[in-house]
Coordinates of C-alpha atoms in Angstrom, one line a residue:
Chain A
G727 CA 0.0 0.0 0.0
A728 CA 0.9 3.7 -0.2
G729 CA 1.4 4.0 3.6
V730 CA 1.4 2.0 6.8
S731 CA -2.2 1.1 7.7
Q732 CA -3.3 0.3 11.2
S733 CA -6.7 -1.0 12.3
P734 CA -8.8 -0.3 14.2
S735 CA -8.0 3.4 14.7
N736 CA -9.8 3.3 18.0
K737 CA -10.7 0.4 20.3
V738 CA -12.5 0.4 23.6
T739 CA -12.5 -2.8 25.5
E740 CA -13.4 -4.1 28.9
K741 CA -10.8 -5.1 31.4
G742 CA -9.9 -8.7 31.0
K743 CA -10.9 -9.1 27.4
D744 CA -8.4 -9.9 24.6
V745 CA -7.7 -7.5 21.8
E746 CA -6.0 -7.7 18.4
L747 CA -4.3 -4.8 16.7
R748 CA -3.4 -5.0 13.0
C749 CA -0.6 -3.4 11.0
D750 CA -0.3 -3.5 7.2
P751 CA 3.2 -2.1 6.3
I752 CA 4.3 -0.5 3.1
S753 CA 4.7 -3.1 0.4
G754 CA 8.3 -4.3 0.3
H755 CA 9.1 -3.1 3.8
T756 CA 10.4 -6.2 5.5
A757 CA 11.3 -4.4 8.7
L758 CA 8.3 -3.8 11.0
Y759 CA 8.2 -2.2 14.5
W760 CA 5.6 -1.9 17.2
Y761 CA 5.8 0.9 19.7
R762 CA 3.5 2.0 22.5
Q763 CA 2.8 5.6 23.6
S764 CA 1.0 6.2 26.8
L765 CA -0.7 9.6 27.3
G766 CA 1.7 12.4 27.1
Q767 CA 4.7 10.1 27.0
G768 CA 7.4 9.2 24.5
L769 CA 7.4 6.0 22.4
E770 CA 8.2 2.7 24.1
F771 CA 9.6 0.0 21.9
L772 CA 7.7 -3.3 21.9
I773 CA 9.0 -5.6 19.2
Y774 CA 10.8 -5.7 15.9
F775 CA 10.2 -8.0 13.0
Q776 CA 12.5 -8.8 10.0
G777 CA 10.3 -10.7 7.7
N778 CA 8.3 -13.2 9.7
S779 CA 10.8 -13.5 12.5
A780 CA 11.2 -11.3 15.6
P781 CA 14.8 -11.0 16.5
D782 CA 14.0 -8.4 19.2
K783 CA 11.1 -8.9 21.5
S784 CA 12.7 -7.2 24.4
G785 CA 10.1 -4.5 24.8
L786 CA 7.1 -6.6 25.3
P787 CA 6.0 -5.7 28.8
S788 CA 4.5 -9.1 29.9
D789 CA 3.5 -12.5 28.6
R790 CA 0.1 -11.1 28.0
F791 CA 1.6 -9.4 24.9
S792 CA 2.4 -11.3 21.8
A793 CA 2.8 -10.5 18.1
E794 CA 3.1 -12.3 14.9
R795 CA 3.7 -11.6 11.3
T796 CA 2.7 -13.7 8.3
G797 CA 3.8 -13.6 4.7
G798 CA 6.4 -11.0 5.6
S799 CA 3.6 -8.4 5.5
V800 CA 0.7 -8.0 7.9
S801 CA 1.4 -8.1 11.7
T802 CA -1.0 -8.6 14.5
L803 CA -0.3 -7.5 18.1
T804 CA -2.4 -9.4 20.6
I805 CA -3.0 -8.3 24.2
Q806 CA -4.6 -10.9 26.4
R807 CA -6.6 -10.2 29.6
T808 CA -6.3 -6.4 29.0
Q809 CA -5.6 -4.2 32.0
Q810 CA -6.2 -0.5 32.4
E811 CA -2.5 0.3 32.2
D812 CA -2.5 -1.2 28.7
S813 CA -4.5 1.9 27.6
A814 CA -2.2 3.7 25.1
V815 CA -1.7 4.5 21.4
Y816 CA -0.1 1.5 19.7
L817 CA 2.0 2.6 16.7
C818 CA 3.4 0.5 14.0
A819 CA 6.3 1.5 11.7
S820 CA 8.0 -0.1 8.8
S821 CA 11.1 0.4 6.7
L822 CA 13.2 -1.3 4.0
P823 CA 15.5 -3.9 5.6
G824 CA 18.3 -2.2 7.5
Q825 CA 17.2 1.2 6.2
G826 CA 15.1 2.5 9.0
R827 CA 18.1 3.4 11.1
Y828 CA 19.6 5.4 8.2
Y829 CA 16.6 6.9 6.5
G830 CA 13.8 6.8 9.1
Y831 CA 10.7 4.9 9.7
T832 CA 7.3 5.3 8.1
F833 CA 4.6 5.2 10.8
G834 CA 1.0 4.3 10.7
S835 CA -1.7 6.5 12.4
G836 CA -1.9 4.2 15.4
T837 CA -4.6 2.4 17.3
R838 CA -5.8 4.2 20.4
L839 CA -6.7 1.5 22.9
T840 CA -8.8 2.3 25.9
V841 CA -9.4 -0.3 28.6
V842 CA -12.4 0.4 30.8
Chain B
S952 CA 13.3 3.3 29.3
Q953 CA 13.7 6.4 27.1
Q954 CA 17.2 7.3 26.1
G955 CA 16.4 10.7 24.9
E956 CA 15.2 13.6 26.9
E957 CA 13.8 16.7 25.1
D958 CA 13.9 20.1 26.5
P959 CA 11.7 22.0 27.0
Q960 CA 8.7 19.7 27.5
A961 CA 6.5 22.4 26.2
L962 CA 7.1 25.6 24.2
S963 CA 4.6 28.3 23.2
I964 CA 5.7 31.0 20.7
Q965 CA 4.1 33.5 18.3
E966 CA 3.9 32.9 14.6
G967 CA 7.0 34.1 12.8
E968 CA 9.3 33.4 15.8
N969 CA 11.9 30.7 15.8
A970 CA 11.5 27.6 17.9
T971 CA 14.4 25.7 19.4
M972 CA 14.1 22.2 20.9
N973 CA 16.9 20.3 22.5
C974 CA 17.5 16.6 22.9
S975 CA 20.0 14.8 25.1
Y976 CA 20.9 11.1 24.9
K977 CA 23.1 8.7 26.8
T978 CA 24.9 6.2 24.5
S979 CA 27.1 6.5 21.5
I980 CA 25.0 6.7 18.3
N981 CA 25.2 6.1 14.6
N982 CA 22.7 8.8 13.9
L983 CA 19.9 11.0 15.4
Q984 CA 16.5 11.6 13.8
W985 CA 13.8 14.1 14.5
Y986 CA 10.1 13.3 14.1
R987 CA 6.9 15.3 14.3
Q988 CA 3.6 14.0 15.7
N989 CA 0.3 15.7 15.2
S990 CA -2.6 15.1 17.6
G991 CA -1.0 12.1 19.3
R992 CA -1.1 9.9 16.3
G993 CA 1.4 8.8 13.6
L994 CA 4.9 10.3 13.5
V995 CA 6.4 11.8 10.5
H996 CA 10.2 11.7 9.8
L997 CA 11.6 15.2 9.5
I998 CA 15.4 15.0 9.3
L999 CA 18.4 12.7 10.1
I1000 CA 21.8 13.7 11.1
R1001 CA 24.7 11.3 11.2
S1002 CA 27.2 11.0 14.0
N1003 CA 30.0 12.5 11.8
E1004 CA 27.9 15.6 10.9
R1005 CA 27.6 18.7 13.0
E1006 CA 24.8 20.6 11.3
K1007 CA 22.1 19.9 8.7
H1008 CA 19.4 21.9 7.0
S1009 CA 16.1 21.1 5.4
G1010 CA 13.8 23.9 4.4
R1011 CA 13.0 25.8 7.6
L1012 CA 14.6 23.1 9.8
R1013 CA 18.1 23.2 11.1
V1014 CA 19.5 20.4 13.2
T1015 CA 22.8 20.4 15.1
L1016 CA 24.6 17.5 16.8
D1017 CA 27.3 17.6 19.4
T1018 CA 28.4 14.1 20.1
S1019 CA 30.8 15.2 22.8
K1020 CA 27.9 16.5 24.8
K1021 CA 25.5 13.8 23.5
S1022 CA 23.0 16.5 22.5
S1023 CA 21.1 17.8 19.5
S1024 CA 18.9 20.7 18.8
L1025 CA 16.2 21.3 16.3
L1026 CA 15.5 24.8 15.1
I1027 CA 12.4 25.8 13.2
T1028 CA 12.7 29.2 11.7
A1029 CA 9.8 31.5 10.9
S1030 CA 7.3 29.3 12.6
R1031 CA 3.7 28.9 11.4
A1032 CA 0.6 27.8 13.2
A1033 CA 0.7 24.6 11.2
D1034 CA 4.0 23.7 13.0
T1035 CA 2.0 23.1 16.2
A1036 CA 2.8 19.5 17.1
S1037 CA 5.0 17.4 19.3
Y1038 CA 8.6 16.8 18.2
F1039 CA 10.6 13.8 19.2
C1040 CA 14.3 12.9 18.7
A1041 CA 15.2 9.3 18.1
T1042 CA 18.6 7.7 18.3
D1043 CA 20.1 4.7 16.6
A1044 CA 22.6 3.2 19.1
L1045 CA 26.1 2.4 17.9
T1046 CA 26.1 -0.9 19.8
G1047 CA 23.5 -3.0 21.5
G1048 CA 20.6 -1.1 20.1
G1049 CA 19.7 -3.7 17.6
N1050 CA 17.7 -2.4 14.7
K1051 CA 15.4 -0.2 16.7
L1052 CA 15.3 3.5 17.3
T1053 CA 15.0 4.8 20.8
F1054 CA 12.7 7.8 21.2
G1055 CA 12.8 10.7 23.6
T1056 CA 10.0 12.1 25.6
G1057 CA 9.1 14.9 23.2
T1058 CA 8.6 18.7 23.1
Q1059 CA 5.1 20.0 22.6
L1060 CA 5.2 23.1 20.4
K1061 CA 2.4 25.5 20.2
V1062 CA 2.6 28.3 17.6
E1063 CA 0.0 31.0 18.2
L1064 CA -1.3 33.5 15.6

């Protein structure tokens, strides 16, 4: 696609429910990143994919968080048993392999998750 | 944890004035990037400066980098109301950072008419 697409743009869920957030990167961008931004805060790294593998999962805050990527394209971030502290904007970014660190990332518009 | 810290946290200026934002970081870097975020959503890449560069220009933007002080500044000249946004620096660590960028805490810029 022309840009990084994230869905849904907004999600309100009840505490304890599972949610899935989707990211569709730019075609050909094999590097994909998930970040989380809590209200008024900077971006917190969650996970990095190169193709379908995730060489860096160091930012996932707990085992309730998981992510997968299929076909080297679409990625899904799943949060199980959501808690109120999971409320944040979840941002996805993509880049050509190895290029993001030199030319920058392209970000999606994010999913605003609210856990009530 | 965030490596970068932006200063000030918030800045309010009049249209036509210059805006300067500063970023400090902790580890040695390959490069430093600046991003802009409107309304708490997606970030837009503005400019990148490499560790061997001291100053870079792009339109109304000027970025400086001082690796000895581990700091960078972003100057927006002749600001416009449309420049109102949050601005983040992001660093690519020289070692141990993997392939990810580490973002700072951001400066909220408000340009008033």
